[in-house]
Short mmCIF file of C-alpha atoms in Angstrom, two decimals:
data_model
loop_
_atom_site.label_atom_id
_atom_site.label_comp_id
_atom_site.label_asym_id
_atom_site.label_seq_id
_atom_site.Cartn_x
_atom_site.Cartn_y
_atom_site.Cartn_z
CA MET A 190 -2.52 33.15 -19.03
CA ALA A 191 -1.24 30.47 -16.53
CA SER A 192 -1.70 31.84 -13.80
CA GLU A 193 -5.32 32.25 -15.11
CA LYS A 194 -4.98 28.14 -15.59
CA LEU A 195 -6.00 25.03 -12.71
CA GLN A 196 -3.91 22.15 -13.07
CA VAL A 197 -4.91 18.41 -11.32
CA ILE A 198 -2.29 16.38 -12.05
CA PRO A 199 -2.80 12.53 -10.79
CA LEU A 200 0.96 11.19 -9.86
CA GLY A 201 -0.26 8.15 -8.26
CA GLY A 202 -3.96 5.90 -7.21
CA LEU A 203 -6.10 6.31 -10.87
CA GLY A 204 -5.13 2.64 -12.36
CA GLU A 205 -4.54 1.04 -9.26
CA PHE A 206 -5.16 0.64 -5.53
CA GLY A 207 -2.90 2.18 -4.01
CA MET A 208 0.12 4.74 -4.63
CA ASN A 209 -2.58 7.56 -4.34
CA CYS A 210 -1.09 11.11 -5.03
CA LEU A 211 -2.24 14.20 -7.08
CA ALA A 212 -1.29 17.55 -7.95
CA LEU A 213 -3.17 20.26 -7.97
CA ARG A 214 -1.07 23.22 -9.42
CA TYR A 215 -1.72 26.89 -10.55
CA GLY A 216 0.52 28.91 -12.07
CA ASP A 217 3.70 28.53 -9.69
CA ASP A 218 2.88 27.07 -7.08
CA ILE A 219 1.29 23.15 -6.48
CA LEU A 220 -0.20 21.45 -3.27
CA VAL A 221 1.09 17.55 -2.75
CA ILE A 222 -2.61 15.34 -1.79
CA ASP A 223 -1.91 12.70 -0.21
CA ALA A 224 2.09 10.57 -0.50
CA GLY A 225 1.06 6.32 -0.92
CA LEU A 226 2.63 3.44 -1.08
CA MET A 227 1.41 0.65 -3.31
CA PHE A 228 2.06 -3.27 -1.99
CA PRO A 229 3.78 -5.22 -4.38
CA GLU A 230 2.23 -7.58 -7.05
CA GLU A 231 3.62 -11.74 -6.88
CA GLU A 232 5.71 -10.78 -10.07
CA LEU A 233 7.44 -8.04 -8.92
CA LEU A 234 10.66 -10.14 -6.65
CA GLY A 235 12.08 -9.51 -3.37
CA VAL A 236 10.65 -6.20 -3.54
CA ASP A 237 9.19 -5.22 -0.59
CA ILE A 238 7.21 -1.84 -1.59
CA VAL A 239 5.97 0.73 -4.12
CA VAL A 240 5.59 4.52 -4.43
CA PRO A 241 4.92 6.63 -7.63
CA ASP A 242 7.58 8.44 -8.97
CA ILE A 243 7.70 11.76 -8.57
CA SER A 244 10.21 13.09 -11.85
CA TYR A 245 7.35 15.62 -11.89
CA LEU A 246 7.67 17.00 -8.85
CA VAL A 247 11.25 16.74 -8.81
CA GLU A 248 11.61 18.42 -11.89
CA ASN A 249 8.78 21.30 -10.20
CA ARG A 250 10.69 21.07 -7.07
CA ASP A 251 11.04 25.07 -6.28
CA LYS A 252 6.67 25.28 -6.84
CA VAL A 253 6.41 22.89 -4.87
CA ARG A 254 4.53 24.17 -1.08
CA ALA A 255 2.44 21.50 1.15
CA ILE A 256 1.66 17.48 1.33
CA LEU A 257 -1.76 17.79 2.62
CA LEU A 258 -2.99 14.59 4.20
CA THR A 259 -6.32 12.77 4.23
CA HIS A 260 -5.31 9.90 6.75
CA GLY A 261 -3.37 7.93 8.40
CA HIS A 262 -3.55 5.05 6.10
CA GLU A 263 -0.18 3.71 4.71
CA ASP A 264 -1.57 4.09 0.75
CA HIS A 265 -2.72 7.51 2.09
CA ILE A 266 1.80 8.61 4.31
CA GLY A 267 3.56 5.51 3.23
CA GLY A 268 5.42 7.22 0.57
CA LEU A 269 6.04 10.16 2.26
CA PRO A 270 9.44 8.91 3.61
CA TRP A 271 9.95 9.00 0.03
CA ILE A 272 8.63 12.18 -1.25
CA LEU A 273 10.74 14.40 2.07
CA SER A 274 14.01 12.80 0.46
CA GLU A 275 13.73 14.80 -1.88
CA LEU A 276 11.77 17.58 -1.29
CA ASN A 277 11.57 19.25 1.48
CA VAL A 278 8.11 20.31 2.12
CA PRO A 279 5.95 21.22 5.07
CA VAL A 280 3.09 18.53 4.95
CA TYR A 281 -0.16 18.96 6.65
CA GLY A 282 -2.05 16.77 8.34
CA THR A 283 -4.67 15.93 11.40
CA GLU A 284 -3.49 15.33 14.82
CA PHE A 285 -4.08 11.12 14.38
CA THR A 286 -2.60 11.06 10.79
CA LEU A 287 0.71 13.03 12.05
CA ALA A 288 1.14 11.15 15.08
CA TYR A 289 1.69 8.33 12.40
CA VAL A 290 3.95 10.02 10.03
CA GLU A 291 5.67 11.18 12.84
CA GLY A 292 7.05 7.18 13.78
CA LYS A 293 6.92 6.99 9.98
CA LEU A 294 9.72 9.41 9.40
CA GLU A 295 11.32 8.56 12.55
CA GLU A 296 12.17 4.87 11.52
CA HIS A 297 13.55 6.22 8.90
CA ARG A 298 15.58 9.27 10.16
CA LEU A 299 13.60 11.83 8.67
CA LEU A 300 12.04 13.10 11.45
CA ASP A 301 14.36 15.79 12.29
CA ASP A 302 14.82 17.34 9.64
CA ALA A 303 10.26 17.02 8.54
CA GLU A 304 8.42 20.37 9.34
CA LEU A 305 4.49 19.11 10.14
CA ILE A 306 1.41 21.25 10.71
CA GLU A 307 -1.56 20.11 11.96
CA MET A 308 -4.17 21.57 10.22
CA LEU A 309 -8.67 21.05 12.49
CA PRO A 310 -11.55 19.77 10.96
CA GLY A 311 -13.65 23.06 10.30
CA ARG A 312 -10.80 24.95 10.07
CA GLN A 313 -9.19 27.37 7.04
CA PHE A 314 -5.49 28.24 6.55
CA GLY A 315 -3.76 29.76 3.07
CA ILE A 316 -1.42 28.05 1.27
CA GLY A 317 0.27 30.60 -1.58
CA PRO A 318 -3.51 30.85 -4.21
CA PHE A 319 -5.32 28.36 -2.34
CA THR A 320 -7.29 28.38 1.11
CA VAL A 321 -8.03 25.44 2.44
CA ARG A 322 -9.79 23.80 4.13
CA PRO A 323 -10.39 20.61 6.06
CA ILE A 324 -13.71 18.86 6.15
CA ARG A 325 -14.91 16.29 8.77
CA VAL A 326 -15.38 12.18 7.09
CA THR A 327 -16.29 9.05 8.52
CA HIS A 328 -13.48 6.34 7.06
CA SER A 329 -12.40 3.42 9.41
CA LEU A 330 -9.29 4.91 10.61
CA VAL A 331 -10.16 7.63 12.75
CA ASP A 332 -9.31 11.69 12.45
CA CYS A 333 -10.05 11.42 8.33
CA VAL A 334 -10.42 14.78 6.33
CA ALA A 335 -11.78 15.80 2.86
CA LEU A 336 -10.48 18.78 1.81
CA ALA A 337 -12.49 21.27 0.46
CA ILE A 338 -9.23 23.96 -1.98
CA THR A 339 -10.30 27.51 -2.84
CA THR A 340 -8.57 28.73 -5.83
CA PRO A 341 -8.62 31.84 -7.90
CA LEU A 342 -11.16 29.39 -10.15
CA GLY A 343 -13.57 27.46 -7.77
CA VAL A 344 -13.73 25.64 -5.50
CA VAL A 345 -11.25 21.34 -5.54
CA LEU A 346 -13.24 19.18 -2.97
CA HIS A 347 -11.38 16.00 -2.63
CA THR A 348 -13.02 13.70 -0.74
CA GLY A 349 -10.28 11.87 -0.05
CA ASP A 350 -11.36 7.76 1.71
CA PHE A 351 -14.96 8.07 3.16
CA LYS A 352 -18.24 6.46 4.61
CA ILE A 353 -21.32 8.66 5.61
CA ASP A 354 -21.29 7.34 8.60
CA LEU A 355 -23.79 9.79 11.50
CA SER A 356 -22.83 6.91 14.23
CA SER A 357 -19.76 6.95 15.07
CA PRO A 358 -17.74 5.31 17.63
CA ASP A 359 -15.15 8.41 17.79
CA GLY A 360 -18.40 10.52 18.85
CA HIS A 361 -16.88 12.36 14.99
CA PRO A 362 -19.33 12.18 12.16
CA PHE A 363 -19.85 12.51 8.85
CA ASP A 364 -19.65 17.09 8.40
CA LEU A 365 -22.85 16.52 6.00
CA GLN A 366 -23.98 19.91 7.18
CA ALA A 367 -20.19 21.63 5.50
CA PHE A 368 -20.76 19.14 2.25
CA ALA A 369 -24.42 20.24 1.78
CA GLU A 370 -22.47 24.43 2.43
CA LEU A 371 -19.80 23.94 0.02
CA GLY A 372 -22.64 22.99 -2.04
CA LYS A 373 -24.87 26.04 -1.60
CA GLN A 374 -21.56 28.42 -2.67
CA GLY A 375 -20.19 25.52 -5.68
CA VAL A 376 -17.61 23.27 -5.90
CA LEU A 377 -16.04 23.89 -9.47
CA LEU A 378 -14.39 20.19 -9.45
CA HIS A 379 -14.98 16.75 -7.80
CA LEU A 380 -12.35 13.95 -6.68
CA GLN A 381 -14.08 11.40 -5.32
CA ASP A 382 -13.25 7.88 -4.26
CA SER A 383 -14.13 5.42 -6.35
CA THR A 384 -13.16 2.42 -3.79
CA ASN A 385 -17.35 0.65 -2.98
CA VAL A 386 -18.41 2.25 -6.76
CA ASP A 387 -19.67 -1.21 -7.32
CA ARG A 388 -21.85 -1.93 -4.53
CA PRO A 389 -25.18 -1.29 -4.73
CA GLY A 390 -26.90 0.88 -1.77
CA PHE A 391 -24.88 2.39 1.72
CA THR A 392 -22.75 0.92 3.73
CA PRO A 393 -23.54 0.51 7.00
CA GLY A 394 -21.88 2.06 10.51
CA GLU A 395 -18.73 1.54 12.16
CA ARG A 396 -21.78 -0.19 15.31
CA ALA A 397 -23.05 -2.30 12.88
CA VAL A 398 -20.58 -4.84 13.69
CA ILE A 399 -21.38 -4.46 18.11
CA PRO A 400 -24.28 -7.63 17.58
CA ARG A 401 -22.87 -10.02 16.14
CA LEU A 402 -19.64 -9.13 17.63
CA ASP A 403 -21.34 -9.45 21.05
CA ASP A 404 -23.50 -12.32 20.20
CA ILE A 405 -19.53 -14.08 19.87
CA PHE A 406 -17.33 -12.83 22.86
CA ALA A 407 -20.70 -14.37 24.69
CA ALA A 408 -20.93 -18.10 23.63
CA THR A 409 -16.77 -18.10 24.11
CA LYS A 410 -16.70 -20.88 26.53
CA LYS A 411 -12.30 -20.35 26.16
CA ARG A 412 -9.49 -17.55 24.81
CA LEU A 413 -10.96 -15.37 22.26
CA PHE A 414 -8.20 -14.29 19.63
CA PHE A 415 -9.58 -12.12 17.75
CA SER A 416 -7.07 -10.26 14.47
CA CYS A 417 -8.11 -6.77 13.27
CA PHE A 418 -6.80 -4.56 10.31
CA SER A 419 -3.98 -2.30 13.78
CA SER A 420 -5.74 1.07 12.13
CA SER A 421 -9.36 0.38 12.78
CA ILE A 422 -8.91 1.96 15.97
CA HIS A 423 -12.84 1.79 16.47
CA ARG A 424 -13.05 -1.78 15.31
CA ILE A 425 -10.58 -1.84 18.73
CA LYS A 426 -12.51 -0.01 21.48
CA ILE A 427 -15.75 -1.90 20.25
CA ALA A 428 -13.49 -4.91 21.33
CA MET A 429 -12.10 -3.47 23.81
CA ASP A 430 -15.22 -2.60 25.28
CA LEU A 431 -16.97 -6.10 24.20
CA ALA A 432 -14.14 -7.38 25.70
CA TYR A 433 -14.80 -5.78 29.36
CA LYS A 434 -18.74 -6.12 29.05
CA HIS A 435 -17.84 -9.68 29.68
CA ASN A 436 -15.39 -10.03 32.44
CA ARG A 437 -12.62 -10.44 29.34
CA LYS A 438 -8.90 -9.10 30.00
CA VAL A 439 -7.10 -8.46 27.11
CA ALA A 440 -3.87 -8.63 25.99
CA LEU A 441 -2.45 -6.55 22.87
CA ILE A 442 0.10 -8.41 20.72
CA GLY A 443 1.88 -7.79 17.11
CA ARG A 444 3.76 -4.40 17.16
CA SER A 445 1.58 -2.76 14.86
CA MET A 446 -1.26 -3.32 17.78
CA ASP A 447 0.75 -1.92 20.02
CA ASN A 448 1.26 1.32 18.57
CA SER A 449 -1.41 2.24 16.95
CA THR A 450 -3.78 1.57 20.23
CA GLU A 451 -0.76 3.40 22.39
CA ILE A 452 -0.86 6.71 20.41
CA ALA A 453 -4.85 6.24 20.14
CA GLN A 454 -4.59 6.27 24.34
CA ASP A 455 -2.47 8.95 24.05
CA LEU A 456 -4.69 11.23 21.59
CA GLY A 457 -8.37 9.57 23.93
CA TYR A 458 -9.90 7.60 20.89
CA ILE A 459 -9.37 4.83 23.27
CA GLU A 460 -10.11 5.49 27.28
CA PRO A 461 -10.46 1.79 28.02
CA PRO A 462 -11.49 0.93 32.01
CA GLN A 463 -8.42 0.37 35.25
CA GLY A 464 -6.32 -3.19 34.64
CA LEU A 465 -8.46 -3.64 31.51
CA ILE A 466 -5.83 -4.33 29.64
CA ILE A 467 -2.49 -6.79 30.62
CA HIS A 468 0.67 -7.46 30.18
CA PRO A 469 1.00 -10.46 27.10
CA SER A 470 2.80 -12.44 29.86
CA LYS A 471 -0.18 -12.27 32.03
CA ILE A 472 -2.53 -14.16 29.71
CA LYS A 473 -1.41 -17.59 31.04
CA GLU A 474 -2.37 -16.19 34.77
CA TYR A 475 -6.36 -15.66 33.92
CA ALA A 476 -8.87 -19.14 33.50
CA PRO A 477 -9.62 -19.11 29.16
CA HIS A 478 -12.54 -17.41 29.31
CA GLU A 479 -11.37 -14.47 31.13
CA VAL A 480 -9.98 -13.58 28.05
CA CYS A 481 -9.38 -11.72 24.78
CA VAL A 482 -6.36 -11.98 22.89
CA MET A 483 -6.73 -9.29 20.69
CA ILE A 484 -3.63 -9.84 18.12
CA SER A 485 -2.28 -8.44 14.62
CA GLY A 486 -1.58 -10.52 10.81
CA THR A 487 -5.19 -10.66 10.02
CA GLN A 488 -3.70 -10.41 6.33
CA GLY A 489 -1.65 -13.92 6.76
CA GLU A 490 1.32 -12.36 7.15
CA PRO A 491 4.38 -14.50 7.00
CA MET A 492 5.56 -13.16 10.33
CA SER A 493 3.23 -11.77 12.31
CA ALA A 494 2.15 -12.77 15.36
CA LEU A 495 -1.46 -14.81 14.06
CA SER A 496 0.61 -16.41 11.62
CA ARG A 497 3.24 -17.10 13.94
CA ALA A 498 0.74 -18.22 16.83
CA ALA A 499 -0.93 -20.28 14.50
CA VAL A 500 1.76 -22.32 14.61
CA ASP A 501 2.67 -22.17 17.80
CA ASN A 502 5.86 -19.92 17.53
CA HIS A 503 4.83 -17.53 19.45
CA LYS A 504 5.64 -16.79 23.13
CA TYR A 505 2.50 -16.30 25.42
CA ALA A 506 0.33 -16.19 21.80
CA LYS A 507 -0.47 -19.86 22.78
CA ILE A 508 -4.14 -21.48 20.36
CA GLU A 509 -5.13 -24.43 22.27
CA ALA A 510 -7.98 -26.98 20.93
CA GLY A 511 -11.75 -24.92 21.35
CA ASP A 512 -9.93 -21.01 21.51
CA THR A 513 -11.86 -19.44 19.25
CA VAL A 514 -10.13 -16.97 16.48
CA LEU A 515 -11.57 -13.84 15.01
CA LEU A 516 -10.89 -12.45 11.33
CA SER A 517 -13.17 -9.24 12.12
CA SER A 518 -11.40 -8.07 9.01
CA ARG A 519 -11.55 -8.00 5.05
CA VAL A 520 -9.32 -10.71 2.43
CA ILE A 521 -7.67 -7.70 0.89
CA PRO A 522 -7.44 -9.12 -2.99
CA GLY A 523 -3.65 -10.89 -3.97
CA ASN A 524 -4.16 -12.18 0.00
CA GLU A 525 -5.82 -14.82 -0.35
CA LYS A 526 -3.34 -18.22 0.04
CA SER A 527 -1.26 -16.77 2.98
CA ILE A 528 -4.84 -16.38 4.98
CA TYR A 529 -6.25 -19.55 3.76
CA ARG A 530 -2.82 -20.64 4.73
CA VAL A 531 -2.83 -19.51 8.32
CA ILE A 532 -6.34 -20.36 9.12
CA ASP A 533 -4.91 -24.48 7.78
CA HIS A 534 -2.44 -24.48 10.64
CA LEU A 535 -5.36 -22.54 13.12
CA GLU A 536 -7.61 -25.92 12.10
CA ARG A 537 -5.37 -28.56 12.95
CA ARG A 538 -5.08 -26.99 16.72
CA ASP A 539 -8.75 -27.29 16.75
CA ALA A 540 -9.86 -23.46 17.04
CA ARG A 541 -12.70 -22.03 15.63
CA VAL A 542 -12.40 -19.98 13.27
CA ILE A 543 -14.83 -16.97 12.46
CA HIS A 544 -13.76 -15.58 9.35
CA ASP A 545 -16.88 -14.39 7.42
CA ASP A 546 -19.38 -12.48 7.86
CA GLY A 547 -21.46 -14.76 6.97
CA THR A 548 -25.56 -14.96 8.14
CA ASN A 549 -25.93 -14.39 11.08
CA GLY A 550 -24.58 -10.28 10.42
CA LEU A 551 -21.69 -8.18 10.58
CA ILE A 552 -18.02 -8.81 12.03
CA HIS A 553 -16.42 -6.55 9.61
CA VAL A 554 -18.00 -3.38 7.67
CA SER A 555 -15.90 -1.34 4.91
CA GLY A 556 -14.13 2.41 5.18
CA HIS A 557 -15.51 3.25 1.97
CA GLY A 558 -18.98 3.80 0.76
CA SER A 559 -21.76 2.66 -1.73
CA ALA A 560 -22.83 3.58 -4.63
CA GLU A 561 -25.53 5.92 -2.86
CA GLU A 562 -23.70 7.37 -0.40
CA LEU A 563 -21.23 8.67 -3.79
CA ARG A 564 -24.82 9.38 -5.87
CA MET A 565 -25.94 11.82 -2.66
CA MET A 566 -22.05 13.79 -2.44
CA ILE A 567 -22.78 14.66 -5.74
CA ASN A 568 -26.07 16.15 -5.07
CA LEU A 569 -25.10 17.50 -2.17
CA THR A 570 -21.92 18.94 -3.50
CA GLN A 571 -23.42 19.74 -6.67
CA PRO A 572 -19.82 20.51 -8.88
CA LYS A 573 -19.59 22.06 -12.41
CA TYR A 574 -16.89 19.07 -12.91
CA PHE A 575 -16.38 15.68 -11.86
CA ILE A 576 -13.41 13.17 -11.68
CA PRO A 577 -13.07 9.11 -10.06
CA VAL A 578 -9.86 8.87 -8.35
CA HIS A 579 -8.65 5.80 -5.78
CA GLY A 580 -9.69 2.78 -8.05
CA ASP A 581 -8.61 -0.01 -10.63
CA TYR A 582 -9.79 0.97 -14.51
CA ARG A 583 -12.86 -0.41 -13.91
CA HIS A 584 -13.50 0.86 -11.16
CA LEU A 585 -13.28 4.80 -12.65
CA LYS A 586 -15.37 4.16 -15.23
CA ARG A 587 -18.01 3.10 -13.35
CA HIS A 588 -17.57 5.55 -11.39
CA VAL A 589 -18.44 7.51 -14.87
CA GLU A 590 -20.90 6.00 -15.97
CA LEU A 591 -22.62 6.98 -12.01
CA ALA A 592 -22.00 10.58 -11.84
CA LYS A 593 -23.87 10.65 -15.68
CA SER A 594 -26.49 9.20 -14.39
CA THR A 595 -27.39 11.92 -11.68
CA GLY A 596 -27.39 14.41 -14.57
CA ILE A 597 -25.93 16.36 -12.20
CA PRO A 598 -22.17 17.36 -13.14
CA GLU A 599 -21.28 19.93 -16.11
CA LYS A 600 -18.65 17.01 -17.66
CA VAL A 601 -17.18 14.40 -15.90
CA LEU A 602 -13.55 12.93 -16.74
CA LEU A 603 -11.85 9.86 -16.70
CA LEU A 604 -8.04 10.44 -16.05
CA GLU A 605 -5.59 7.94 -15.65
CA ASP A 606 -1.81 8.10 -14.14
CA GLY A 607 -0.23 11.02 -15.12
CA ASP A 608 -2.59 12.94 -17.22
CA VAL A 609 -2.99 16.98 -17.07
CA LEU A 610 -6.32 18.56 -16.77
CA GLU A 611 -6.47 21.77 -17.56
CA ILE A 612 -9.62 24.00 -16.07
CA ASP A 613 -9.64 27.94 -16.99
CA SER A 614 -12.54 29.56 -17.69
CA ARG A 615 -13.92 28.22 -21.14
CA GLY A 616 -14.28 24.83 -19.13
CA ALA A 617 -11.57 21.62 -18.62
CA GLU A 618 -9.18 19.73 -20.84
CA LYS A 619 -7.46 17.30 -21.09
CA VAL A 620 -3.74 18.65 -22.76
CA GLY A 621 -0.97 16.07 -21.96
CA LYS A 622 0.74 13.95 -19.49
CA VAL A 623 3.63 14.89 -17.16
CA ASN A 624 5.92 11.34 -16.40
CA VAL A 625 4.62 8.87 -13.82
CA GLY A 626 5.41 5.03 -13.11
CA ARG A 627 6.81 2.74 -10.03
CA VAL A 628 9.27 3.61 -8.03
CA CYS A 629 10.74 -0.13 -6.78
CA ILE A 630 12.16 -0.26 -2.51
CA ASP A 631 14.03 -3.13 -0.92
CA ASN A 632 14.17 -3.20 2.28
CA ASN A 633 11.71 -0.87 2.95
CA SER A 634 14.09 2.30 2.62
CA THR A 635 14.63 5.26 0.73
CA ALA A 636 18.08 4.18 -1.23
CA ASP A 637 17.12 1.21 -2.14
CA VAL A 638 15.20 1.86 -5.57
CA VAL A 639 14.40 -2.33 -7.73
CA LEU A 640 14.93 -1.39 -11.52
CA ASP A 641 13.15 -2.75 -14.40
CA THR A 642 17.02 -4.46 -15.29
CA VAL A 643 16.80 -5.55 -11.14
CA ILE A 644 12.75 -7.40 -11.43
CA ARG A 645 14.20 -9.11 -14.64
CA ASP A 646 16.66 -10.50 -13.53
CA ARG A 647 15.63 -12.22 -10.21
CA LYS A 648 12.19 -13.70 -12.89
CA HIS A 649 14.78 -14.71 -14.87
CA LEU A 650 16.33 -16.60 -11.75
CA GLY A 651 13.10 -18.19 -10.81
CA SER A 652 12.39 -19.63 -13.77
CA ASP A 653 15.61 -20.83 -14.67
CA GLY A 654 18.29 -20.53 -13.29
CA LEU A 655 21.69 -19.41 -12.87
CA PHE A 656 24.46 -20.88 -15.35
CA LEU A 657 28.46 -19.39 -14.47
CA PRO A 658 30.81 -20.16 -16.45
CA ILE A 659 34.14 -19.86 -14.62
CA ILE A 660 36.74 -18.89 -17.01
CA ALA A 661 40.40 -18.74 -16.42
CA ILE A 662 43.32 -17.06 -18.95
CA ASN A 663 46.39 -16.03 -19.04
CA LYS A 664 46.81 -12.34 -18.55
CA GLN A 665 50.06 -12.05 -20.76
CA THR A 666 49.27 -14.25 -24.25
CA GLY A 667 45.54 -14.12 -23.36
CA ALA A 668 45.18 -17.97 -23.65
CA ILE A 669 43.04 -20.43 -22.11
CA GLU A 670 43.35 -22.51 -19.47
CA GLY A 671 42.40 -25.21 -19.07
CA MET A 672 39.28 -26.13 -19.32
CA PRO A 673 36.23 -23.97 -18.64
CA GLU A 674 34.20 -25.13 -15.02
CA ILE A 675 30.37 -23.85 -15.29
CA THR A 676 28.58 -23.60 -11.85
CA THR A 677 25.16 -23.54 -11.76
CA ARG A 678 21.99 -22.98 -9.26
CA GLY A 679 18.35 -23.75 -10.09
CA PHE A 680 19.49 -25.10 -13.62
CA VAL A 681 18.02 -28.78 -14.33
CA ALA A 682 20.24 -30.76 -17.23
CA ASP A 683 18.02 -33.21 -19.06
CA ASP A 684 20.82 -34.51 -21.07
CA PRO A 685 23.89 -35.19 -18.88
CA GLU A 686 26.16 -34.54 -21.84
CA LEU A 687 24.76 -30.16 -21.40
CA LEU A 688 26.94 -29.17 -19.11
CA ARG A 689 30.38 -30.51 -20.65
CA ASN A 690 29.14 -30.00 -24.36
CA ALA A 691 28.13 -26.08 -22.90
CA ARG A 692 32.02 -25.91 -21.13
CA ASP A 693 32.76 -26.37 -25.22
CA VAL A 694 31.03 -23.68 -26.81
CA VAL A 695 32.94 -21.42 -23.37
CA ARG A 696 36.22 -22.88 -24.77
CA ARG A 697 35.80 -22.52 -28.51
CA THR A 698 34.86 -18.92 -28.14
CA ILE A 699 38.02 -18.48 -26.47
CA GLU A 700 40.21 -19.45 -28.86
CA GLU A 701 38.55 -18.62 -32.04
CA SER A 702 38.99 -14.47 -30.52
CA SER A 703 41.37 -12.61 -31.48
CA GLY A 704 43.99 -11.27 -28.88
CA GLU A 705 43.09 -8.10 -28.93
CA GLU A 706 39.31 -9.68 -27.70
CA ARG A 707 40.43 -12.16 -25.11
CA LYS A 708 42.69 -9.16 -23.45
CA ASP A 709 38.96 -7.25 -23.41
CA TYR A 710 37.00 -8.53 -21.24
CA GLY A 711 34.10 -6.85 -21.16
CA VAL A 712 34.01 -8.31 -25.33
CA MET A 713 35.31 -11.82 -24.19
CA LYS A 714 32.37 -12.43 -21.47
CA ASP A 715 29.46 -10.62 -24.33
CA LYS A 716 30.39 -13.19 -27.00
CA VAL A 717 30.53 -16.24 -24.40
CA ARG A 718 27.81 -14.97 -23.22
CA GLY A 719 25.34 -14.93 -26.17
CA ASP A 720 27.44 -18.89 -27.37
CA LEU A 721 26.27 -19.97 -24.38
CA LYS A 722 22.44 -18.37 -24.82
CA ARG A 723 22.10 -19.53 -28.13
CA PHE A 724 23.53 -22.94 -27.15
CA ILE A 725 21.17 -23.69 -24.76
CA GLN A 726 18.16 -22.32 -25.63
CA LYS A 727 18.48 -24.05 -28.66
CA ASN A 728 19.32 -27.84 -27.02
CA ALA A 729 17.47 -27.01 -23.61
CA ASN A 730 15.03 -24.92 -24.29
CA ARG A 731 15.29 -22.93 -21.06
CA ARG A 732 17.35 -18.97 -20.65
CA PRO A 733 19.22 -18.69 -17.70
CA LEU A 734 21.02 -15.84 -16.21
CA ILE A 735 23.93 -16.29 -18.06
CA MET A 736 26.93 -14.13 -15.57
CA PRO A 737 30.80 -15.07 -17.26
CA ILE A 738 33.60 -15.16 -14.87
CA ILE A 739 36.55 -14.68 -16.09
CA LEU A 740 39.81 -15.19 -14.17
CA GLU A 741 43.31 -13.54 -14.41
CA LEU A 742 46.09 -15.65 -14.33
#
């Protein structure tokens, strides 16, 4: 019976933005779709990235056949180093996606052992009982695909991130015909991107920004600093074309901007005219109206090129009064403070800052389909079952309502991370859960996992400070030597008597302990910590992190 059941198990990306990862299991064969990361919320102090808990995959490592990538954004490939350090399985992706992956794996010294296999839109290939057909979709990045996976029970369609753009700047439009053909053949299950479900209508195509950007290029009298997501290859190409049209040289500033542009040029997505791109050191050799600086840091990242230029701390990017700074991107929720801080610095430099769409035309368009595109895809594919993916719970809920309103899917299911959906000849039902969660990583290293206890300690330090009682104990007699010392960090005591009384508490704790307890420093630290905790909470209404230190004399 097990071989006649298909299981769909989201490990991340359902109930949050980012960390997209889903397991598709038939019998003893598992395919993993995407391996993303998520950037931490403010409360995850000191954490660099968050990746999905892959306990389920590790427990079933002998069944995992491959990882399939829909595209190269961090929320779909950023968790690969973590997963590949645990599971060395083949990774399939399009040419551009694998170029990003190679750089990421090389950074983590995993590239030599990785098996990266290129997949081409429209060309089928087999993995165990599955037949995979990548289908061209359009998004804010290039070379993106949806995955139509034929299983013994029927076709599972995973859209990845998409919008329907039939006039993509790279000449590779959304493949509507392929999805219409799938609908005629029959789709068992459709998993669809929920990001823009609450936006009515259709998302404009990438070319929709050209008129407004063209006006900005024409109206700018001095230097133009153009900032967008470094992965927005379409936008970079449009900016370069406009710079050429308006007789401006282009200087690329920022590591991510450099890397993405280099990959895009190598693969033929950007073909700048000879002499258009200049080294940043040459900027000063041209008149201000002859230069367009493409600079990374559109989200106000503290060490980004734009942030440093905004405070006049960049070697090449010098922003002067009358220069124009264009932020051709959306504000990612949570980044508002850092973005507006950079804008404030730019305004102090008397730069003209353009950072929203306004009423005069678009300077940015989303890479995700809006409600009518989502509805159109359901109408095209005619799925039997439907599951919304990629979004917070409210987005998934809204997407369920949209799918039901079409009257097409026989069953619409709302899944969350860890839910196990089982499909067989009798229907589709949730049958249980697997262990999922978030793994916090420091220093972008697969080795430096941050435990919940560490996060809790960091919160303690940030809110109530650190209390370090230092106690000297005679090794032979177990007697306390002198008065305990107390060092604090980030702890402010209003009462000058508090520290003296705290030393008395520590001394009494030691003196009232038995000789046997005094020789067990683990026991003594716990007793001192407990007595001090009660004393400080009662007298100062604070809960600092208490770390007793015992010196053996």
